[in-house]
Amino acid sequence: MEIVILKGVAQACQVAARLVESLVREKPDAVLGLATGSTPVRLYAEMIRAHCEAGLDFGRVRTFNLDEYAGLPRDHEQSYYRFMREKLFDHVNINPANTNIPNGLAQDIPAHCRAYEDAIRQAGGVDLQILGIGANGHIGFNEPTSSLVSRTRIKSLTRHTIEENARFFGGEDEVPRHVITMGVGTIMESRQIVMLAFGEKKARAVADMIEGPLTSYVPASILQMHPNTKVFLDEEAAMELKRSEYYKWVYENKPAWQKF
Ligand code: PGA
């Protein structure tokens, strides 16, 4: 894991967006794995900026989202389908036919999950996966104790995640109890992972992910086994790391050819 601690959210998202941009320029039909939640919003704004101001072409880009709430129709204001349109897809020249989000209303959920895995495989796998982390260490909606080799499937949310997401729904009772999420094993097959985490509330999970033991109790800790993961943090999210001075030193002293 490469740990990059930057001054704030804006700077972290600018650097992360440069990684996405250089991938798409190099491989115009790149497969991006996308995340929702509050964390990636600024990154998507930077991607939109790269499209509008620097001509970044999304015309052949393909995308797979991590997850969706089970039972929510696509036009529900909290569906991740709607989120992606509002925060990214409607503002760049992406072909809607090239975007994939699990269908919250799938009748046969196991069959839908298998088809989602097949579609990722047929696209050649995910080149770059954007990830956030839950305050409980989840990635996607893989809650603590999720199998570390799991595939796309239905999951039940923890009480903690329901409480965390209640703010978007106007109350806990409105938050769906079930979700469809890429599995931990699915995420681990991405060729490159860009994890973003901001704010004090994420500090414990970030420290457990980076410096704690590898355990399904902190699903994000599996990223210690991923060969190409970069973690972008602001100072607050990095607060509980024991080795933050070392990570900063490494970043500041990267050989010129390795900088991004
Ligand atoms: P957040 O969620 O970006 O809204 O903090 C992150 C996550 O739960 O993965």
PDB file of C-alpha atoms and ligand atoms in Angstrom:
ATOM      1  CA  MET A   1       0.000   0.000   0.000  1.00  0.00           C
ATOM      2  CA  GLU A   2       1.224   3.460  -0.805  1.00  0.00           C
ATOM      3  CA  ILE A   3       0.033   5.980   1.784  1.00  0.00           C
ATOM      4  CA  VAL A   4      -0.286   9.596   0.646  1.00  0.00           C
ATOM      5  CA  ILE A   5      -1.149  12.131   3.344  1.00  0.00           C
ATOM      6  CA  LEU A   6      -2.090  15.509   1.945  1.00  0.00           C
ATOM      7  CA  LYS A   7      -3.213  18.760   3.533  1.00  0.00           C
ATOM      8  CA  GLY A   8      -6.859  18.513   2.648  1.00  0.00           C
ATOM      9  CA  VAL A   9      -9.615  16.915   0.638  1.00  0.00           C
ATOM     10  CA  ALA A  10      -9.171  19.225  -2.350  1.00  0.00           C
ATOM     11  CA  GLN A  11      -5.507  18.423  -2.808  1.00  0.00           C
ATOM     12  CA  ALA A  12      -6.034  14.680  -2.292  1.00  0.00           C
ATOM     13  CA  CYS A  13      -8.813  14.608  -4.895  1.00  0.00           C
ATOM     14  CA  GLN A  14      -6.748  16.589  -7.386  1.00  0.00           C
ATOM     15  CA  VAL A  15      -3.893  14.108  -7.149  1.00  0.00           C
ATOM     16  CA  ALA A  16      -6.262  11.112  -7.329  1.00  0.00           C
ATOM     17  CA  ALA A  17      -7.991  12.650 -10.363  1.00  0.00           C
ATOM     18  CA  ARG A  18      -4.635  12.930 -12.112  1.00  0.00           C
ATOM     19  CA  LEU A  19      -4.235   9.157 -11.764  1.00  0.00           C
ATOM     20  CA  VAL A  20      -7.642   8.573 -13.336  1.00  0.00           C
ATOM     21  CA  GLU A  21      -6.868  11.088 -16.062  1.00  0.00           C
ATOM     22  CA  SER A  22      -3.535   9.543 -16.988  1.00  0.00           C
ATOM     23  CA  LEU A  23      -5.117   6.079 -17.145  1.00  0.00           C
ATOM     24  CA  VAL A  24      -7.935   7.263 -19.425  1.00  0.00           C
ATOM     25  CA  ARG A  25      -5.497   9.129 -21.698  1.00  0.00           C
ATOM     26  CA  GLU A  26      -3.325   6.049 -21.951  1.00  0.00           C
ATOM     27  CA  LYS A  27      -6.240   3.612 -22.311  1.00  0.00           C
ATOM     28  CA  PRO A  28      -9.341   5.398 -23.662  1.00  0.00           C
ATOM     29  CA  ASP A  29     -11.552   2.334 -23.090  1.00  0.00           C
ATOM     30  CA  ALA A  30     -10.356   1.874 -19.497  1.00  0.00           C
ATOM     31  CA  VAL A  31     -12.641   0.086 -17.048  1.00  0.00           C
ATOM     32  CA  LEU A  32     -13.203   2.202 -13.951  1.00  0.00           C
ATOM     33  CA  GLY A  33     -14.653   0.835 -10.721  1.00  0.00           C
ATOM     34  CA  LEU A  34     -16.689   3.573  -9.084  1.00  0.00           C
ATOM     35  CA  ALA A  35     -17.801   4.270  -5.532  1.00  0.00           C
ATOM     36  CA  THR A  36     -20.569   6.373  -4.027  1.00  0.00           C
ATOM     37  CA  GLY A  37     -20.987   8.137  -0.667  1.00  0.00           C
ATOM     38  CA  SER A  38     -19.696  11.548   0.279  1.00  0.00           C
ATOM     39  CA  THR A  39     -15.996  10.719  -0.132  1.00  0.00           C
ATOM     40  CA  PRO A  40     -15.600  10.521  -3.941  1.00  0.00           C
ATOM     41  CA  VAL A  41     -17.807  13.520  -4.783  1.00  0.00           C
ATOM     42  CA  ARG A  42     -14.864  15.915  -4.991  1.00  0.00           C
ATOM     43  CA  LEU A  43     -12.890  13.450  -7.094  1.00  0.00           C
ATOM     44  CA  TYR A  44     -15.790  13.253  -9.545  1.00  0.00           C
ATOM     45  CA  ALA A  45     -15.869  17.046  -9.677  1.00  0.00           C
ATOM     46  CA  GLU A  46     -12.188  16.985 -10.656  1.00  0.00           C
ATOM     47  CA  MET A  47     -12.898  14.374 -13.347  1.00  0.00           C
ATOM     48  CA  ILE A  48     -15.672  16.594 -14.717  1.00  0.00           C
ATOM     49  CA  ARG A  49     -13.238  19.496 -14.707  1.00  0.00           C
ATOM     50  CA  ALA A  50     -10.668  17.429 -16.622  1.00  0.00           C
ATOM     51  CA  HIS A  51     -13.375  16.681 -19.194  1.00  0.00           C
ATOM     52  CA  CYS A  52     -14.613  20.270 -19.530  1.00  0.00           C
ATOM     53  CA  GLU A  53     -11.298  22.105 -19.323  1.00  0.00           C
ATOM     54  CA  ALA A  54      -8.751  19.612 -20.621  1.00  0.00           C
ATOM     55  CA  GLY A  55     -10.854  17.570 -23.034  1.00  0.00           C
ATOM     56  CA  LEU A  56     -10.621  14.282 -21.118  1.00  0.00           C
ATOM     57  CA  ASP A  57     -12.639  11.907 -23.259  1.00  0.00           C
ATOM     58  CA  PHE A  58     -14.949   9.431 -21.510  1.00  0.00           C
ATOM     59  CA  GLY A  59     -16.522   8.322 -24.803  1.00  0.00           C
ATOM     60  CA  ARG A  60     -15.131   4.784 -24.596  1.00  0.00           C
ATOM     61  CA  VAL A  61     -14.673   4.475 -20.840  1.00  0.00           C
ATOM     62  CA  ARG A  62     -16.585   1.654 -19.155  1.00  0.00           C
ATOM     63  CA  THR A  63     -17.627   1.699 -15.509  1.00  0.00           C
ATOM     64  CA  PHE A  64     -18.795  -0.706 -12.819  1.00  0.00           C
ATOM     65  CA  ASN A  65     -20.135   0.600  -9.538  1.00  0.00           C
ATOM     66  CA  LEU A  66     -19.427  -1.174  -6.292  1.00  0.00           C
ATOM     67  CA  ASP A  67     -22.923  -1.408  -4.909  1.00  0.00           C
ATOM     68  CA  GLU A  68     -26.582  -0.452  -4.785  1.00  0.00           C
ATOM     69  CA  TYR A  69     -29.401  -0.609  -2.241  1.00  0.00           C
ATOM     70  CA  ALA A  70     -31.691  -3.589  -2.723  1.00  0.00           C
ATOM     71  CA  GLY A  71     -35.289  -2.561  -3.218  1.00  0.00           C
ATOM     72  CA  LEU A  72     -34.664   0.997  -4.412  1.00  0.00           C
ATOM     73  CA  PRO A  73     -35.843   1.890  -7.907  1.00  0.00           C
ATOM     74  CA  ARG A  74     -33.300   3.659 -10.085  1.00  0.00           C
ATOM     75  CA  ASP A  75     -35.095   6.971  -9.876  1.00  0.00           C
ATOM     76  CA  HIS A  76     -35.213   6.974  -6.056  1.00  0.00           C
ATOM     77  CA  GLU A  77     -33.369  10.043  -4.881  1.00  0.00           C
ATOM     78  CA  GLN A  78     -30.973   7.944  -2.768  1.00  0.00           C
ATOM     79  CA  SER A  79     -30.292   5.248  -5.351  1.00  0.00           C
ATOM     80  CA  TYR A  80     -26.682   5.005  -6.385  1.00  0.00           C
ATOM     81  CA  TYR A  81     -27.864   4.976  -9.988  1.00  0.00           C
ATOM     82  CA  ARG A  82     -29.199   8.478  -9.468  1.00  0.00           C
ATOM     83  CA  PHE A  83     -26.130   9.507  -7.462  1.00  0.00           C
ATOM     84  CA  MET A  84     -23.806   8.548 -10.312  1.00  0.00           C
ATOM     85  CA  ARG A  85     -25.841  10.436 -12.868  1.00  0.00           C
ATOM     86  CA  GLU A  86     -25.930  13.553 -10.748  1.00  0.00           C
ATOM     87  CA  LYS A  87     -22.326  13.516  -9.563  1.00  0.00           C
ATOM     88  CA  LEU A  88     -20.558  12.325 -12.712  1.00  0.00           C
ATOM     89  CA  PHE A  89     -22.304  10.700 -15.663  1.00  0.00           C
ATOM     90  CA  ASP A  90     -24.548  13.623 -16.650  1.00  0.00           C
ATOM     91  CA  HIS A  91     -21.537  15.938 -16.805  1.00  0.00           C
ATOM     92  CA  VAL A  92     -19.107  13.987 -18.979  1.00  0.00           C
ATOM     93  CA  ASN A  93     -19.418  12.345 -22.387  1.00  0.00           C
ATOM     94  CA  ILE A  94     -19.785   8.820 -21.037  1.00  0.00           C
ATOM     95  CA  ASN A  95     -22.026   6.430 -22.965  1.00  0.00           C
ATOM     96  CA  PRO A  96     -24.776   5.304 -20.536  1.00  0.00           C
ATOM     97  CA  ALA A  97     -24.627   1.863 -22.179  1.00  0.00           C
ATOM     98  CA  ASN A  98     -21.056   1.549 -20.875  1.00  0.00           C
ATOM     99  CA  THR A  99     -22.013   2.194 -17.244  1.00  0.00           C
ATOM    100  CA  ASN A 100     -22.956  -0.632 -14.906  1.00  0.00           C
ATOM    101  CA  ILE A 101     -24.573  -0.413 -11.475  1.00  0.00           C
ATOM    102  CA  PRO A 102     -26.173  -3.365  -9.692  1.00  0.00           C
ATOM    103  CA  ASN A 103     -29.931  -3.312 -10.167  1.00  0.00           C
ATOM    104  CA  GLY A 104     -31.607  -2.819  -6.797  1.00  0.00           C
ATOM    105  CA  LEU A 105     -34.853  -4.201  -8.181  1.00  0.00           C
ATOM    106  CA  ALA A 106     -33.421  -7.404  -9.677  1.00  0.00           C
ATOM    107  CA  GLN A 107     -35.972 -10.191  -9.251  1.00  0.00           C
ATOM    108  CA  ASP A 108     -33.421 -12.984  -9.049  1.00  0.00           C
ATOM    109  CA  ILE A 109     -30.629 -11.433  -7.034  1.00  0.00           C
ATOM    110  CA  PRO A 110     -28.142 -14.353  -7.115  1.00  0.00           C
ATOM    111  CA  ALA A 111     -28.513 -14.577 -10.930  1.00  0.00           C
ATOM    112  CA  HIS A 112     -28.101 -10.809 -11.227  1.00  0.00           C
ATOM    113  CA  CYS A 113     -24.935 -10.943  -9.098  1.00  0.00           C
ATOM    114  CA  ARG A 114     -23.485 -13.723 -11.263  1.00  0.00           C
ATOM    115  CA  ALA A 115     -24.257 -11.708 -14.398  1.00  0.00           C
ATOM    116  CA  TYR A 116     -22.549  -8.656 -12.868  1.00  0.00           C
ATOM    117  CA  GLU A 117     -19.405 -10.683 -12.210  1.00  0.00           C
ATOM    118  CA  ASP A 118     -19.552 -12.029 -15.782  1.00  0.00           C
ATOM    119  CA  ALA A 119     -19.882  -8.538 -17.198  1.00  0.00           C
ATOM    120  CA  ILE A 120     -16.797  -7.369 -15.280  1.00  0.00           C
ATOM    121  CA  ARG A 121     -14.877 -10.365 -16.582  1.00  0.00           C
ATOM    122  CA  GLN A 122     -16.043  -9.803 -20.147  1.00  0.00           C
ATOM    123  CA  ALA A 123     -14.946  -6.172 -19.951  1.00  0.00           C
ATOM    124  CA  GLY A 124     -11.458  -7.441 -19.157  1.00  0.00           C
ATOM    125  CA  GLY A 125     -11.562  -6.659 -15.421  1.00  0.00           C
ATOM    126  CA  VAL A 126     -11.404  -3.357 -13.591  1.00  0.00           C
ATOM    127  CA  ASP A 127      -8.324  -1.259 -14.392  1.00  0.00           C
ATOM    128  CA  LEU A 128      -8.753   1.230 -11.562  1.00  0.00           C
ATOM    129  CA  GLN A 129     -11.136   0.926  -8.637  1.00  0.00           C
ATOM    130  CA  ILE A 130     -12.072   3.988  -6.572  1.00  0.00           C
ATOM    131  CA  LEU A 131     -12.835   3.104  -2.945  1.00  0.00           C
ATOM    132  CA  GLY A 132     -13.986   4.820   0.215  1.00  0.00           C
ATOM    133  CA  ILE A 133     -13.888   3.186   3.629  1.00  0.00           C
ATOM    134  CA  GLY A 134     -16.649   2.945   6.198  1.00  0.00           C
ATOM    135  CA  ALA A 135     -15.928   4.032   9.769  1.00  0.00           C
ATOM    136  CA  ASN A 136     -16.312   0.310  10.568  1.00  0.00           C
ATOM    137  CA  GLY A 137     -13.682  -0.694   7.995  1.00  0.00           C
ATOM    138  CA  HIS A 138     -16.058  -1.795   5.233  1.00  0.00           C
ATOM    139  CA  ILE A 139     -15.263  -1.475   1.529  1.00  0.00           C
ATOM    140  CA  GLY A 140     -18.167  -1.416  -0.888  1.00  0.00           C
ATOM    141  CA  PHE A 141     -20.871  -2.708   1.429  1.00  0.00           C
ATOM    142  CA  ASN A 142     -18.713  -5.568   2.663  1.00  0.00           C
ATOM    143  CA  GLU A 143     -19.412  -5.209   6.340  1.00  0.00           C
ATOM    144  CA  PRO A 144     -17.091  -6.530   9.092  1.00  0.00           C
ATOM    145  CA  THR A 145     -16.712 -10.340   8.952  1.00  0.00           C
ATOM    146  CA  SER A 146     -17.463 -10.421   5.208  1.00  0.00           C
ATOM    147  CA  SER A 147     -15.509 -13.216   3.594  1.00  0.00           C
ATOM    148  CA  LEU A 148     -12.266 -11.869   2.228  1.00  0.00           C
ATOM    149  CA  VAL A 149     -12.790 -13.918  -0.950  1.00  0.00           C
ATOM    150  CA  SER A 150     -16.463 -12.979  -1.419  1.00  0.00           C
ATOM    151  CA  ARG A 151     -17.998 -12.141  -4.795  1.00  0.00           C
ATOM    152  CA  THR A 152     -20.896  -9.865  -5.776  1.00  0.00           C
ATOM    153  CA  ARG A 153     -23.862 -10.773  -3.603  1.00  0.00           C
ATOM    154  CA  ILE A 154     -26.617  -9.511  -1.312  1.00  0.00           C
ATOM    155  CA  LYS A 155     -25.526  -8.264   2.117  1.00  0.00           C
ATOM    156  CA  SER A 156     -27.352  -7.042   5.212  1.00  0.00           C
ATOM    157  CA  LEU A 157     -26.186  -3.688   6.524  1.00  0.00           C
ATOM    158  CA  THR A 158     -24.912  -3.374  10.079  1.00  0.00           C
ATOM    159  CA  ARG A 159     -26.753  -1.125  12.498  1.00  0.00           C
ATOM    160  CA  HIS A 160     -23.717   1.172  12.375  1.00  0.00           C
ATOM    161  CA  THR A 161     -23.948   1.654   8.585  1.00  0.00           C
ATOM    162  CA  ILE A 162     -27.706   2.173   8.778  1.00  0.00           C
ATOM    163  CA  GLU A 163     -27.111   4.926  11.351  1.00  0.00           C
ATOM    164  CA  GLU A 164     -24.312   6.442   9.257  1.00  0.00           C
ATOM    165  CA  ASN A 165     -26.507   6.576   6.150  1.00  0.00           C
ATOM    166  CA  ALA A 166     -29.670   7.731   7.891  1.00  0.00           C
ATOM    167  CA  ARG A 167     -28.624  11.323   7.192  1.00  0.00           C
ATOM    168  CA  PHE A 168     -29.190  10.780   3.486  1.00  0.00           C
ATOM    169  CA  PHE A 169     -32.622   9.196   3.953  1.00  0.00           C
ATOM    170  CA  GLY A 170     -34.237  11.410   6.541  1.00  0.00           C
ATOM    171  CA  GLY A 171     -34.216   8.772   9.261  1.00  0.00           C
ATOM    172  CA  GLU A 172     -32.978   5.283  10.080  1.00  0.00           C
ATOM    173  CA  ASP A 173     -36.280   3.605   9.288  1.00  0.00           C
ATOM    174  CA  GLU A 174     -36.013   4.725   5.679  1.00  0.00           C
ATOM    175  CA  VAL A 175     -32.583   3.135   5.054  1.00  0.00           C
ATOM    176  CA  PRO A 176     -32.839  -0.164   3.152  1.00  0.00           C
ATOM    177  CA  ARG A 177     -31.588  -3.138   5.171  1.00  0.00           C
ATOM    178  CA  HIS A 178     -30.100  -4.980   2.208  1.00  0.00           C
ATOM    179  CA  VAL A 179     -27.674  -4.104  -0.551  1.00  0.00           C
ATOM    180  CA  ILE A 180     -26.017  -5.694  -3.545  1.00  0.00           C
ATOM    181  CA  THR A 181     -22.260  -5.263  -3.399  1.00  0.00           C
ATOM    182  CA  MET A 182     -19.180  -6.412  -5.255  1.00  0.00           C
ATOM    183  CA  GLY A 183     -17.381  -8.853  -2.992  1.00  0.00           C
ATOM    184  CA  VAL A 184     -14.027  -8.326  -1.327  1.00  0.00           C
ATOM    185  CA  GLY A 185     -12.571 -10.885  -3.741  1.00  0.00           C
ATOM    186  CA  THR A 186     -14.091  -8.995  -6.685  1.00  0.00           C
ATOM    187  CA  ILE A 187     -12.520  -5.728  -5.517  1.00  0.00           C
ATOM    188  CA  MET A 188      -9.155  -7.404  -4.987  1.00  0.00           C
ATOM    189  CA  GLU A 189      -9.001  -8.354  -8.668  1.00  0.00           C
ATOM    190  CA  SER A 190      -8.861  -4.703  -9.772  1.00  0.00           C
ATOM    191  CA  ARG A 191      -5.492  -3.946 -11.273  1.00  0.00           C
ATOM    192  CA  GLN A 192      -5.155  -0.665  -9.412  1.00  0.00           C
ATOM    193  CA  ILE A 193      -7.003   0.677  -6.363  1.00  0.00           C
ATOM    194  CA  VAL A 194      -7.320   4.297  -5.276  1.00  0.00           C
ATOM    195  CA  MET A 195      -8.719   4.550  -1.765  1.00  0.00           C
ATOM    196  CA  LEU A 196      -9.816   7.931  -0.406  1.00  0.00           C
ATOM    197  CA  ALA A 197     -10.537   8.641   3.269  1.00  0.00           C
ATOM    198  CA  PHE A 198     -11.119  12.003   4.861  1.00  0.00           C
ATOM    199  CA  GLY A 199     -11.922  13.307   8.310  1.00  0.00           C
ATOM    200  CA  GLU A 200     -11.393  12.282  11.884  1.00  0.00           C
ATOM    201  CA  LYS A 201     -14.306   9.823  11.810  1.00  0.00           C
ATOM    202  CA  LYS A 202     -12.323   7.560   9.478  1.00  0.00           C
ATOM    203  CA  ALA A 203      -9.038   7.709  11.442  1.00  0.00           C
ATOM    204  CA  ARG A 204      -9.502   4.489  13.426  1.00  0.00           C
ATOM    205  CA  ALA A 205     -10.604   2.438  10.402  1.00  0.00           C
ATOM    206  CA  VAL A 206      -7.719   3.840   8.346  1.00  0.00           C
ATOM    207  CA  ALA A 207      -5.155   2.892  11.006  1.00  0.00           C
ATOM    208  CA  ASP A 208      -6.677  -0.598  11.312  1.00  0.00           C
ATOM    209  CA  MET A 209      -6.620  -1.014   7.540  1.00  0.00           C
ATOM    210  CA  ILE A 210      -2.994   0.061   7.115  1.00  0.00           C
ATOM    211  CA  GLU A 211      -1.254  -0.942  10.318  1.00  0.00           C
ATOM    212  CA  GLY A 212      -3.597  -3.460  11.918  1.00  0.00           C
ATOM    213  CA  PRO A 213      -3.722  -7.195  11.400  1.00  0.00           C
ATOM    214  CA  LEU A 214      -5.331  -8.627   8.296  1.00  0.00           C
ATOM    215  CA  THR A 215      -8.807  -9.621   9.402  1.00  0.00           C
ATOM    216  CA  SER A 216     -12.294  -9.924   7.987  1.00  0.00           C
ATOM    217  CA  TYR A 217     -13.343  -7.845  10.984  1.00  0.00           C
ATOM    218  CA  VAL A 218     -11.793  -4.924   9.041  1.00  0.00           C
ATOM    219  CA  PRO A 219     -12.491  -5.904   5.427  1.00  0.00           C
ATOM    220  CA  ALA A 220     -10.328  -3.032   4.123  1.00  0.00           C
ATOM    221  CA  SER A 221      -7.272  -4.642   5.762  1.00  0.00           C
ATOM    222  CA  ILE A 222      -7.210  -7.116   2.842  1.00  0.00           C
ATOM    223  CA  LEU A 223      -5.788  -4.249   0.756  1.00  0.00           C
ATOM    224  CA  GLN A 224      -2.466  -5.013   2.482  1.00  0.00           C
ATOM    225  CA  MET A 225      -2.411  -7.981   0.093  1.00  0.00           C
ATOM    226  CA  HIS A 226      -3.155  -5.920  -3.032  1.00  0.00           C
ATOM    227  CA  PRO A 227      -0.149  -5.204  -5.254  1.00  0.00           C
ATOM    228  CA  ASN A 228      -1.137  -1.715  -6.425  1.00  0.00           C
ATOM    229  CA  THR A 229      -3.170   0.290  -3.911  1.00  0.00           C
ATOM    230  CA  LYS A 230      -2.738   3.980  -3.191  1.00  0.00           C
ATOM    231  CA  VAL A 231      -4.440   5.466  -0.142  1.00  0.00           C
ATOM    232  CA  PHE A 232      -5.088   9.217  -0.179  1.00  0.00           C
ATOM    233  CA  LEU A 233      -5.740  10.751   3.230  1.00  0.00           C
ATOM    234  CA  ASP A 234      -6.166  14.190   4.720  1.00  0.00           C
ATOM    235  CA  GLU A 235      -4.397  14.993   8.005  1.00  0.00           C
ATOM    236  CA  GLU A 236      -7.488  14.119  10.083  1.00  0.00           C
ATOM    237  CA  ALA A 237      -7.963  10.669   8.587  1.00  0.00           C
ATOM    238  CA  ALA A 238      -4.235  10.007   9.124  1.00  0.00           C
ATOM    239  CA  MET A 239      -4.379  11.010  12.797  1.00  0.00           C
ATOM    240  CA  GLU A 240      -4.177   7.528  14.291  1.00  0.00           C
ATOM    241  CA  LEU A 241      -1.413   6.171  12.085  1.00  0.00           C
ATOM    242  CA  LYS A 242       1.732   5.271  13.984  1.00  0.00           C
ATOM    243  CA  ARG A 243       4.010   5.754  10.980  1.00  0.00           C
ATOM    244  CA  SER A 244       2.583   8.887   9.388  1.00  0.00           C
ATOM    245  CA  GLU A 245       5.954  10.690   9.407  1.00  0.00           C
ATOM    246  CA  TYR A 246       7.469   7.820   7.458  1.00  0.00           C
ATOM    247  CA  TYR A 247       4.649   7.786   4.875  1.00  0.00           C
ATOM    248  CA  LYS A 248       5.046  11.545   4.371  1.00  0.00           C
ATOM    249  CA  TRP A 249       8.786  11.184   3.988  1.00  0.00           C
ATOM    250  CA  VAL A 250       8.343   8.440   1.389  1.00  0.00           C
ATOM    251  CA  TYR A 251       5.910  10.569  -0.633  1.00  0.00           C
ATOM    252  CA  GLU A 252       8.102  13.667  -0.490  1.00  0.00           C
ATOM    253  CA  ASN A 253      11.178  11.713  -1.523  1.00  0.00           C
ATOM    254  CA  LYS A 254       9.739   9.703  -4.391  1.00  0.00           C
ATOM    255  CA  PRO A 255      12.133   9.448  -7.298  1.00  0.00           C
ATOM    256  CA  ALA A 256      11.088  11.865 -10.055  1.00  0.00           C
ATOM    257  CA  TRP A 257      10.041   9.051 -12.417  1.00  0.00           C
ATOM    258  CA  GLN A 258       7.700   7.641  -9.787  1.00  0.00           C
ATOM    259  CA  LYS A 259       5.815  10.851  -9.004  1.00  0.00           C
ATOM    260  CA  PHE A 260       2.185  11.262  -9.936  1.00  0.00           C
TER     261      PHE A 260
HETATM  262  P1  PGA B   1     -18.762   7.979   2.936  1.00  0.00           P
HETATM  263  O1  PGA B   1     -18.906   6.393   2.931  1.00  0.00           O
HETATM  264  O2  PGA B   1     -17.961   8.305   1.724  1.00  0.00           O
HETATM  265  O3  PGA B   1     -20.167   8.517   2.826  1.00  0.00           O
HETATM  266  O4  PGA B   1     -18.064   8.340   4.182  1.00  0.00           O
HETATM  267  C1  PGA B   1     -17.775   5.629   2.658  1.00  0.00           C
HETATM  268  C2  PGA B   1     -18.132   4.170   2.749  1.00  0.00           C
HETATM  269  O5  PGA B   1     -19.028   3.823   3.539  1.00  0.00           O
HETATM  270  O6  PGA B   1     -17.521   3.375   2.030  1.00  0.00           O
END
